[in-house]
PDB file of C-alpha atoms in Angstrom:
ATOM      1  CA  MET A 289     -21.557  75.542  53.778  1.00  0.00           C
ATOM      2  CA  ASP A 290     -22.750  72.588  55.926  1.00  0.00           C
ATOM      3  CA  LYS A 291     -24.440  73.142  59.675  1.00  0.00           C
ATOM      4  CA  ILE A 292     -21.351  72.441  61.489  1.00  0.00           C
ATOM      5  CA  ASN A 293     -19.329  74.845  59.528  1.00  0.00           C
ATOM      6  CA  SER A 294     -21.805  77.259  59.451  1.00  0.00           C
ATOM      7  CA  ASN A 295     -21.943  77.191  63.542  1.00  0.00           C
ATOM      8  CA  LYS A 296     -18.228  77.403  63.266  1.00  0.00           C
ATOM      9  CA  GLU A 297     -18.343  80.483  61.440  1.00  0.00           C
ATOM     10  CA  ALA A 298     -21.044  81.998  63.877  1.00  0.00           C
ATOM     11  CA  TRP A 299     -19.145  81.370  66.952  1.00  0.00           C
ATOM     12  CA  SER A 300     -16.141  83.004  65.763  1.00  0.00           C
ATOM     13  CA  ARG A 301     -17.517  86.445  65.308  1.00  0.00           C
ATOM     14  CA  VAL A 302     -18.143  86.504  69.044  1.00  0.00           C
ATOM     15  CA  SER A 303     -15.038  84.934  70.404  1.00  0.00           C
ATOM     16  CA  GLU A 304     -12.955  87.999  71.067  1.00  0.00           C
ATOM     17  CA  ASP A 305     -16.197  89.357  72.806  1.00  0.00           C
ATOM     18  CA  HIS A 306     -16.308  86.152  75.003  1.00  0.00           C
ATOM     19  CA  TYR A 307     -12.522  86.488  76.001  1.00  0.00           C
ATOM     20  CA  HIS A 308     -13.107  90.536  76.824  1.00  0.00           C
ATOM     21  CA  ALA A 309     -16.196  89.672  78.813  1.00  0.00           C
ATOM     22  CA  PHE A 310     -14.727  86.477  80.818  1.00  0.00           C
ATOM     23  CA  GLN A 311     -11.006  88.630  81.125  1.00  0.00           C
ATOM     24  CA  LYS A 312     -13.122  91.298  82.826  1.00  0.00           C
ATOM     25  CA  GLU A 313     -15.028  88.814  85.177  1.00  0.00           C
ATOM     26  CA  PHE A 314     -11.774  87.586  86.456  1.00  0.00           C
ATOM     27  CA  ALA A 315     -10.267  91.018  86.903  1.00  0.00           C
ATOM     28  CA  CYS A 316     -13.134  91.698  89.228  1.00  0.00           C
ATOM     29  CA  GLY A 317     -12.806  88.773  91.390  1.00  0.00           C
ATOM     30  CA  GLY A 318     -13.358  85.526  89.291  1.00  0.00           C
ATOM     31  CA  HIS A 319     -15.110  83.393  87.078  1.00  0.00           C
ATOM     32  CA  GLU A 320     -16.785  80.349  89.108  1.00  0.00           C
ATOM     33  CA  LEU A 321     -19.306  77.551  87.979  1.00  0.00           C
ATOM     34  CA  ASN A 322     -22.328  77.817  89.185  1.00  0.00           C
ATOM     35  CA  CYS A 323     -23.169  76.447  92.908  1.00  0.00           C
ATOM     36  CA  TYR A 324     -25.000  73.275  91.564  1.00  0.00           C
ATOM     37  CA  ILE A 325     -21.971  72.692  89.337  1.00  0.00           C
ATOM     38  CA  GLN A 326     -19.570  72.967  92.280  1.00  0.00           C
ATOM     39  CA  LYS A 327     -21.697  70.829  94.605  1.00  0.00           C
ATOM     40  CA  GLU A 328     -22.300  67.929  92.290  1.00  0.00           C
ATOM     41  CA  LEU A 329     -18.687  68.060  90.957  1.00  0.00           C
ATOM     42  CA  GLY A 330     -17.386  67.557  94.613  1.00  0.00           C
ATOM     43  CA  ASP A 331     -13.571  67.296  95.411  1.00  0.00           C
ATOM     44  CA  ILE A 332     -11.810  67.569  91.976  1.00  0.00           C
ATOM     45  CA  ARG A 333      -8.429  68.125  93.506  1.00  0.00           C
ATOM     46  CA  GLY A 334      -5.805  65.581  91.999  1.00  0.00           C
ATOM     47  CA  LYS A 335      -8.331  64.724  88.913  1.00  0.00           C
ATOM     48  CA  ASP A 336      -7.457  64.992  85.263  1.00  0.00           C
ATOM     49  CA  VAL A 337     -10.738  66.342  83.372  1.00  0.00           C
ATOM     50  CA  ILE A 338     -11.738  67.204  80.077  1.00  0.00           C
ATOM     51  CA  HIS A 339     -13.868  69.895  79.429  1.00  0.00           C
ATOM     52  CA  LEU A 340     -15.821  69.256  75.604  1.00  0.00           C
ATOM     53  CA  GLN A 341     -17.654  72.576  74.009  1.00  0.00           C
ATOM     54  CA  CYS A 342     -15.119  74.960  76.192  1.00  0.00           C
ATOM     55  CA  ASN A 343     -15.740  78.227  74.319  1.00  0.00           C
ATOM     56  CA  THR A 344     -12.975  80.687  75.301  1.00  0.00           C
ATOM     57  CA  GLY A 345     -11.821  78.406  78.021  1.00  0.00           C
ATOM     58  CA  ALA A 346     -13.430  80.484  81.319  1.00  0.00           C
ATOM     59  CA  ASP A 347     -15.179  77.335  82.809  1.00  0.00           C
ATOM     60  CA  THR A 348     -12.011  75.491  82.057  1.00  0.00           C
ATOM     61  CA  ILE A 349      -9.978  78.030  83.884  1.00  0.00           C
ATOM     62  CA  ALA A 350     -12.514  77.676  86.754  1.00  0.00           C
ATOM     63  CA  LEU A 351     -12.225  73.650  86.868  1.00  0.00           C
ATOM     64  CA  ALA A 352      -8.300  74.328  86.801  1.00  0.00           C
ATOM     65  CA  ARG A 353      -8.787  76.523  90.066  1.00  0.00           C
ATOM     66  CA  MET A 354     -10.808  74.130  91.965  1.00  0.00           C
ATOM     67  CA  GLY A 355      -7.375  72.142  92.060  1.00  0.00           C
ATOM     68  CA  ALA A 356      -7.701  69.495  88.874  1.00  0.00           C
ATOM     69  CA  LYS A 357      -4.142  68.005  88.276  1.00  0.00           C
ATOM     70  CA  ALA A 358      -4.949  68.752  84.410  1.00  0.00           C
ATOM     71  CA  VAL A 359      -7.788  70.486  82.575  1.00  0.00           C
ATOM     72  CA  THR A 360      -8.063  70.303  78.841  1.00  0.00           C
ATOM     73  CA  GLY A 361     -10.257  72.076  76.906  1.00  0.00           C
ATOM     74  CA  VAL A 362     -11.886  71.025  73.427  1.00  0.00           C
ATOM     75  CA  ASP A 363     -13.458  73.324  70.960  1.00  0.00           C
ATOM     76  CA  LEU A 364     -14.595  73.204  67.561  1.00  0.00           C
ATOM     77  CA  ILE A 365     -13.828  77.119  66.793  1.00  0.00           C
ATOM     78  CA  PRO A 366     -10.030  78.013  66.151  1.00  0.00           C
ATOM     79  CA  GLU A 367     -10.704  81.445  67.532  1.00  0.00           C
ATOM     80  CA  ASN A 368     -11.916  80.416  71.005  1.00  0.00           C
ATOM     81  CA  ILE A 369      -8.900  78.127  71.391  1.00  0.00           C
ATOM     82  CA  PHE A 370      -6.791  80.968  70.652  1.00  0.00           C
ATOM     83  CA  TYR A 371      -8.629  83.260  73.115  1.00  0.00           C
ATOM     84  CA  ALA A 372      -8.590  80.563  75.777  1.00  0.00           C
ATOM     85  CA  LYS A 373      -4.894  79.958  75.581  1.00  0.00           C
ATOM     86  CA  LYS A 374      -4.237  83.837  75.765  1.00  0.00           C
ATOM     87  CA  LEU A 375      -6.874  84.071  78.795  1.00  0.00           C
ATOM     88  CA  ALA A 376      -5.034  80.989  80.567  1.00  0.00           C
ATOM     89  CA  ASN A 377      -1.567  82.576  79.998  1.00  0.00           C
ATOM     90  CA  GLU A 378      -2.704  85.896  81.314  1.00  0.00           C
ATOM     91  CA  LEU A 379      -4.112  84.252  84.442  1.00  0.00           C
ATOM     92  CA  GLY A 380      -0.751  81.732  84.891  1.00  0.00           C
ATOM     93  CA  ILE A 381      -2.775  78.872  84.790  1.00  0.00           C
ATOM     94  CA  ALA A 382      -0.148  76.300  84.102  1.00  0.00           C
ATOM     95  CA  ASN A 383      -2.703  73.073  84.722  1.00  0.00           C
ATOM     96  CA  ALA A 384      -4.909  73.679  81.427  1.00  0.00           C
ATOM     97  CA  GLU A 385      -4.518  72.872  77.796  1.00  0.00           C
ATOM     98  CA  PHE A 386      -6.582  73.217  74.838  1.00  0.00           C
ATOM     99  CA  VAL A 387      -7.522  71.187  71.882  1.00  0.00           C
ATOM    100  CA  GLU A 388      -9.078  72.732  68.541  1.00  0.00           C
ATOM    101  CA  SER A 389     -11.360  69.684  67.397  1.00  0.00           C
ATOM    102  CA  ASP A 390     -14.967  68.863  66.701  1.00  0.00           C
ATOM    103  CA  ILE A 391     -16.281  66.689  69.121  1.00  0.00           C
ATOM    104  CA  MET A 392     -18.013  64.440  66.354  1.00  0.00           C
ATOM    105  CA  LYS A 393     -14.580  63.909  65.385  1.00  0.00           C
ATOM    106  CA  LEU A 394     -12.703  64.098  68.478  1.00  0.00           C
ATOM    107  CA  SER A 395     -12.161  60.222  68.968  1.00  0.00           C
ATOM    108  CA  GLU A 396     -10.371  60.001  65.742  1.00  0.00           C
ATOM    109  CA  VAL A 397      -7.587  62.247  66.749  1.00  0.00           C
ATOM    110  CA  TYR A 398      -7.748  61.985  70.561  1.00  0.00           C
ATOM    111  CA  GLN A 399      -6.941  58.726  72.642  1.00  0.00           C
ATOM    112  CA  LYS A 400      -6.268  59.827  76.050  1.00  0.00           C
ATOM    113  CA  LYS A 401      -8.593  58.819  79.148  1.00  0.00           C
ATOM    114  CA  HIS A 402      -9.688  61.261  81.843  1.00  0.00           C
ATOM    115  CA  ASP A 403     -11.122  60.828  85.278  1.00  0.00           C
ATOM    116  CA  ILE A 404     -13.901  63.326  84.476  1.00  0.00           C
ATOM    117  CA  VAL A 405     -15.687  64.468  81.211  1.00  0.00           C
ATOM    118  CA  PHE A 406     -17.217  67.489  81.813  1.00  0.00           C
ATOM    119  CA  THR A 407     -19.828  69.898  79.636  1.00  0.00           C
ATOM    120  CA  SER A 408     -21.726  72.771  80.676  1.00  0.00           C
ATOM    121  CA  GLU A 409     -24.278  75.170  79.980  1.00  0.00           C
ATOM    122  CA  GLY A 410     -25.551  75.493  76.354  1.00  0.00           C
ATOM    123  CA  ALA A 411     -23.705  73.148  74.948  1.00  0.00           C
ATOM    124  CA  LEU A 412     -25.664  70.184  74.122  1.00  0.00           C
ATOM    125  CA  GLY A 413     -27.907  71.902  71.551  1.00  0.00           C
ATOM    126  CA  TRP A 414     -24.914  72.442  69.175  1.00  0.00           C
ATOM    127  CA  ILE A 415     -24.447  68.639  68.946  1.00  0.00           C
ATOM    128  CA  PRO A 416     -26.023  67.501  65.840  1.00  0.00           C
ATOM    129  CA  ASP A 417     -25.899  63.396  66.455  1.00  0.00           C
ATOM    130  CA  LEU A 418     -25.748  62.567  70.667  1.00  0.00           C
ATOM    131  CA  ALA A 419     -24.955  59.010  69.742  1.00  0.00           C
ATOM    132  CA  VAL A 420     -21.765  59.860  68.510  1.00  0.00           C
ATOM    133  CA  TRP A 421     -21.349  62.331  71.277  1.00  0.00           C
ATOM    134  CA  ALA A 422     -22.149  59.795  73.839  1.00  0.00           C
ATOM    135  CA  LYS A 423     -19.450  56.954  72.318  1.00  0.00           C
ATOM    136  CA  THR A 424     -17.063  60.037  72.463  1.00  0.00           C
ATOM    137  CA  VAL A 425     -17.828  60.802  76.229  1.00  0.00           C
ATOM    138  CA  ARG A 426     -17.446  57.231  76.868  1.00  0.00           C
ATOM    139  CA  SER A 427     -14.286  56.834  74.813  1.00  0.00           C
ATOM    140  CA  LEU A 428     -12.535  59.554  77.214  1.00  0.00           C
ATOM    141  CA  LEU A 429     -13.115  57.997  80.511  1.00  0.00           C
ATOM    142  CA  LYS A 430     -11.148  55.994  82.660  1.00  0.00           C
ATOM    143  CA  GLU A 431     -12.827  53.013  83.869  1.00  0.00           C
ATOM    144  CA  ASP A 432     -13.640  54.579  87.181  1.00  0.00           C
ATOM    145  CA  GLY A 433     -14.314  58.136  86.144  1.00  0.00           C
ATOM    146  CA  PHE A 434     -17.383  59.963  85.545  1.00  0.00           C
ATOM    147  CA  PHE A 435     -19.267  61.891  83.293  1.00  0.00           C
ATOM    148  CA  TYR A 436     -20.982  65.461  84.279  1.00  0.00           C
ATOM    149  CA  VAL A 437     -23.126  67.946  82.515  1.00  0.00           C
ATOM    150  CA  PHE A 438     -25.339  70.928  83.569  1.00  0.00           C
ATOM    151  CA  ASP A 439     -27.369  72.340  80.664  1.00  0.00           C
ATOM    152  CA  SER A 440     -30.470  73.618  79.593  1.00  0.00           C
ATOM    153  CA  HIS A 441     -33.313  71.463  80.096  1.00  0.00           C
ATOM    154  CA  PRO A 442     -35.333  70.549  76.850  1.00  0.00           C
ATOM    155  CA  PHE A 443     -38.508  71.227  78.286  1.00  0.00           C
ATOM    156  CA  PHE A 444     -38.047  74.970  78.847  1.00  0.00           C
ATOM    157  CA  LEU A 445     -36.164  75.090  75.272  1.00  0.00           C
ATOM    158  CA  SER A 446     -39.305  74.260  73.744  1.00  0.00           C
ATOM    159  CA  PHE A 447     -41.243  77.698  75.111  1.00  0.00           C
ATOM    160  CA  ASP A 448     -41.001  80.713  72.938  1.00  0.00           C
ATOM    161  CA  GLU A 449     -38.455  82.394  75.211  1.00  0.00           C
ATOM    162  CA  ALA A 450     -39.792  85.959  74.200  1.00  0.00           C
ATOM    163  CA  LYS A 451     -43.130  85.414  76.647  1.00  0.00           C
ATOM    164  CA  LEU A 452     -41.937  83.187  79.361  1.00  0.00           C
ATOM    165  CA  GLY A 453     -41.375  86.814  81.364  1.00  0.00           C
ATOM    166  CA  GLU A 454     -44.803  87.281  81.092  1.00  0.00           C
ATOM    167  CA  GLU A 455     -45.566  83.565  82.179  1.00  0.00           C
ATOM    168  CA  VAL A 456     -47.197  82.884  78.673  1.00  0.00           C
ATOM    169  CA  TYR A 457     -46.470  79.480  78.160  1.00  0.00           C
ATOM    170  CA  GLU A 458     -46.001  78.940  74.301  1.00  0.00           C
ATOM    171  CA  ILE A 459     -44.397  76.345  72.302  1.00  0.00           C
ATOM    172  CA  LYS A 460     -41.994  77.851  69.910  1.00  0.00           C
ATOM    173  CA  TYR A 461     -39.478  74.799  69.090  1.00  0.00           C
ATOM    174  CA  PRO A 462     -41.091  71.491  68.639  1.00  0.00           C
ATOM    175  CA  TYR A 463     -39.874  69.307  71.810  1.00  0.00           C
ATOM    176  CA  PHE A 464     -40.057  66.162  69.115  1.00  0.00           C
ATOM    177  CA  GLY A 465     -38.530  67.972  66.202  1.00  0.00           C
ATOM    178  CA  ARG A 466     -35.906  66.375  64.540  1.00  0.00           C
ATOM    179  CA  GLU A 467     -34.619  69.509  62.305  1.00  0.00           C
ATOM    180  CA  PRO A 468     -32.553  71.983  63.767  1.00  0.00           C
ATOM    181  CA  ASP A 469     -33.641  75.665  64.447  1.00  0.00           C
ATOM    182  CA  CYS A 470     -31.650  78.235  62.353  1.00  0.00           C
ATOM    183  CA  ASP A 471     -31.000  81.439  63.608  1.00  0.00           C
ATOM    184  CA  ASP A 472     -29.752  84.538  62.123  1.00  0.00           C
ATOM    185  CA  SER A 473     -27.973  86.126  65.212  1.00  0.00           C
ATOM    186  CA  ILE A 474     -25.394  84.664  67.654  1.00  0.00           C
ATOM    187  CA  GLY A 475     -24.275  85.707  70.767  1.00  0.00           C
ATOM    188  CA  GLY A 476     -26.453  87.983  73.395  1.00  0.00           C
ATOM    189  CA  TYR A 477     -24.883  85.904  77.025  1.00  0.00           C
ATOM    190  CA  ALA A 478     -21.075  87.414  76.856  1.00  0.00           C
ATOM    191  CA  SER A 479     -21.392  89.689  73.643  1.00  0.00           C
ATOM    192  CA  GLU A 480     -23.646  91.740  71.490  1.00  0.00           C
ATOM    193  CA  PRO A 481     -25.865  89.890  69.361  1.00  0.00           C
ATOM    194  CA  ARG A 482     -24.076  89.457  65.671  1.00  0.00           C
ATOM    195  CA  GLN A 483     -26.284  88.975  63.087  1.00  0.00           C
ATOM    196  CA  GLY A 484     -26.224  87.782  59.402  1.00  0.00           C
ATOM    197  CA  VAL A 485     -25.169  84.285  60.239  1.00  0.00           C
ATOM    198  CA  LYS A 486     -26.993  81.027  60.157  1.00  0.00           C
ATOM    199  CA  ALA A 487     -26.685  79.209  63.897  1.00  0.00           C
ATOM    200  CA  TYR A 488     -28.142  75.526  63.938  1.00  0.00           C
ATOM    201  CA  PHE A 489     -29.367  74.384  67.414  1.00  0.00           C
ATOM    202  CA  TRP A 490     -30.386  70.880  67.848  1.00  0.00           C
ATOM    203  CA  MET A 491     -33.680  69.968  70.313  1.00  0.00           C
ATOM    204  CA  HIS A 492     -32.739  66.831  72.159  1.00  0.00           C
ATOM    205  CA  PRO A 493     -35.142  65.371  74.231  1.00  0.00           C
ATOM    206  CA  VAL A 494     -34.365  63.932  77.683  1.00  0.00           C
ATOM    207  CA  SER A 495     -35.128  60.400  76.662  1.00  0.00           C
ATOM    208  CA  GLU A 496     -32.521  60.828  73.700  1.00  0.00           C
ATOM    209  CA  ILE A 497     -29.748  62.457  76.439  1.00  0.00           C
ATOM    210  CA  LEU A 498     -30.509  59.554  78.796  1.00  0.00           C
ATOM    211  CA  ASN A 499     -30.895  56.965  76.191  1.00  0.00           C
ATOM    212  CA  SER A 500     -27.313  57.722  73.993  1.00  0.00           C
ATOM    213  CA  LEU A 501     -25.383  57.543  77.479  1.00  0.00           C
ATOM    214  CA  THR A 502     -26.878  54.304  78.453  1.00  0.00           C
ATOM    215  CA  GLU A 503     -26.292  52.835  75.176  1.00  0.00           C
ATOM    216  CA  ALA A 504     -23.008  54.013  74.995  1.00  0.00           C
ATOM    217  CA  GLY A 505     -22.069  51.575  78.204  1.00  0.00           C
ATOM    218  CA  LEU A 506     -22.622  54.576  81.003  1.00  0.00           C
ATOM    219  CA  HIS A 507     -24.461  54.263  84.035  1.00  0.00           C
ATOM    220  CA  VAL A 508     -27.009  57.152  84.908  1.00  0.00           C
ATOM    221  CA  GLU A 509     -25.941  57.921  88.608  1.00  0.00           C
ATOM    222  CA  PHE A 510     -28.404  60.979  88.797  1.00  0.00           C
ATOM    223  CA  PHE A 511     -30.483  63.274  86.601  1.00  0.00           C
ATOM    224  CA  HIS A 512     -31.430  66.427  88.592  1.00  0.00           C
ATOM    225  CA  GLU A 513     -34.019  69.328  87.638  1.00  0.00           C
ATOM    226  CA  TYR A 514     -33.682  72.821  88.124  1.00  0.00           C
ATOM    227  CA  PRO A 515     -36.286  76.108  88.328  1.00  0.00           C
ATOM    228  CA  GLU A 516     -33.173  78.166  87.807  1.00  0.00           C
ATOM    229  CA  ASN A 517     -31.344  79.084  84.435  1.00  0.00           C
ATOM    230  CA  PHE A 518     -27.746  79.843  84.033  1.00  0.00           C
ATOM    231  CA  PHE A 519     -28.290  82.808  81.838  1.00  0.00           C
ATOM    232  CA  ASP A 520     -30.961  85.843  81.677  1.00  0.00           C
ATOM    233  CA  SER A 521     -33.466  84.310  79.092  1.00  0.00           C
ATOM    234  CA  GLY A 522     -35.586  87.211  79.265  1.00  0.00           C
ATOM    235  CA  ASN A 523     -36.669  89.503  82.468  1.00  0.00           C
ATOM    236  CA  MET A 524     -35.142  87.480  84.880  1.00  0.00           C
ATOM    237  CA  GLU A 525     -33.970  88.306  88.433  1.00  0.00           C
ATOM    238  CA  LYS A 526     -30.359  87.160  89.444  1.00  0.00           C
ATOM    239  CA  SER A 527     -30.794  84.032  92.298  1.00  0.00           C
ATOM    240  CA  ALA A 528     -29.455  84.071  95.661  1.00  0.00           C
ATOM    241  CA  LYS A 529     -27.544  80.915  94.242  1.00  0.00           C
ATOM    242  CA  PRO A 530     -24.363  82.174  92.516  1.00  0.00           C
ATOM    243  CA  GLY A 531     -24.160  81.842  88.774  1.00  0.00           C
ATOM    244  CA  LEU A 532     -27.682  81.571  88.351  1.00  0.00           C
ATOM    245  CA  TYR A 533     -30.907  83.535  87.008  1.00  0.00           C
ATOM    246  CA  GLN A 534     -34.870  83.039  88.177  1.00  0.00           C
ATOM    247  CA  TYR A 535     -38.367  84.044  87.212  1.00  0.00           C
ATOM    248  CA  PRO A 536     -40.083  84.985  90.659  1.00  0.00           C
ATOM    249  CA  TYR A 537     -42.969  83.052  89.603  1.00  0.00           C
ATOM    250  CA  ASN A 538     -41.280  79.893  88.775  1.00  0.00           C
ATOM    251  CA  THR A 539     -40.356  78.150  92.167  1.00  0.00           C
ATOM    252  CA  ASP A 540     -42.035  74.893  91.248  1.00  0.00           C
ATOM    253  CA  LYS A 541     -43.798  75.373  87.411  1.00  0.00           C
ATOM    254  CA  TYR A 542     -41.328  74.001  85.220  1.00  0.00           C
ATOM    255  CA  PRO A 543     -37.493  73.130  84.981  1.00  0.00           C
ATOM    256  CA  MET A 544     -35.054  75.948  83.259  1.00  0.00           C
ATOM    257  CA  SER A 545     -31.832  73.579  83.857  1.00  0.00           C
ATOM    258  CA  PHE A 546     -30.694  70.075  84.275  1.00  0.00           C
ATOM    259  CA  SER A 547     -27.458  68.237  85.744  1.00  0.00           C
ATOM    260  CA  LEU A 548     -26.724  64.539  85.109  1.00  0.00           C
ATOM    261  CA  LYS A 549     -23.961  62.284  86.587  1.00  0.00           C
ATOM    262  CA  ALA A 550     -22.922  59.089  84.812  1.00  0.00           C
ATOM    263  CA  THR A 551     -20.356  56.446  85.121  1.00  0.00           C
ATOM    264  CA  VAL A 552     -18.459  53.380  83.516  1.00  0.00           C
ATOM    265  CA  TYR A 553     -21.335  50.599  83.551  1.00  0.00           C
ATOM    266  CA  HIS A 554     -19.774  47.207  84.652  1.00  0.00           C
ATOM    267  CA  LYS A 555     -21.573  43.970  84.547  1.00  0.00           C
TER     268      LYS A 555
END
């Protein structure tokens, strides 16, 4: 089994758990994008948005509720698409649809253009080739559209996450490593971890993220870095900023997440 199919099998194990977790969130008052994303996306009312690596659709639905004219969620996992459609239907979301596709092959089967291409929270590490990914992003954008991503900072991803809560900064995952890390469990943020899988996660340095987008014909409008995380990576506290977590000691020591906005480059 190749790495992509192995990841596909691994993530399918937690699809139903994710559906139930997000269903509960919506039932308890809603699921919203974190405060940085909401601020940086700005007013998306009337926009046509495509959400890459949408999981079971919670963030796609959040985008739809922010007033987007239409939102298309794309994910590799058939079970994720099934539960995304189910969740949207249960919540009466009429302006969202979902497409099952490997992002690496999306441009071969999907030609529609969008105002916004959106990616968030824990997505990039599951992409094996950012050059292909960035060309796909470009192919999905209207000439006056923009791309936005909020994700884990590669600098943070290089640390041993089990030791950060004790302020121990030990490199566990090589920042410039080319081979993916292989984990035998999956899940943990919206489900109990499932064992007995092979989940492959790729490290992408900041330079690779920026260069892949510029080489695909995009202009980086901003690159922001934040000390908060979007999930509890171990002994973290909920931040006063909605949708985020923090270590009390880390107000200025190192970034845990980043955001980036890029537009089509016009000579």
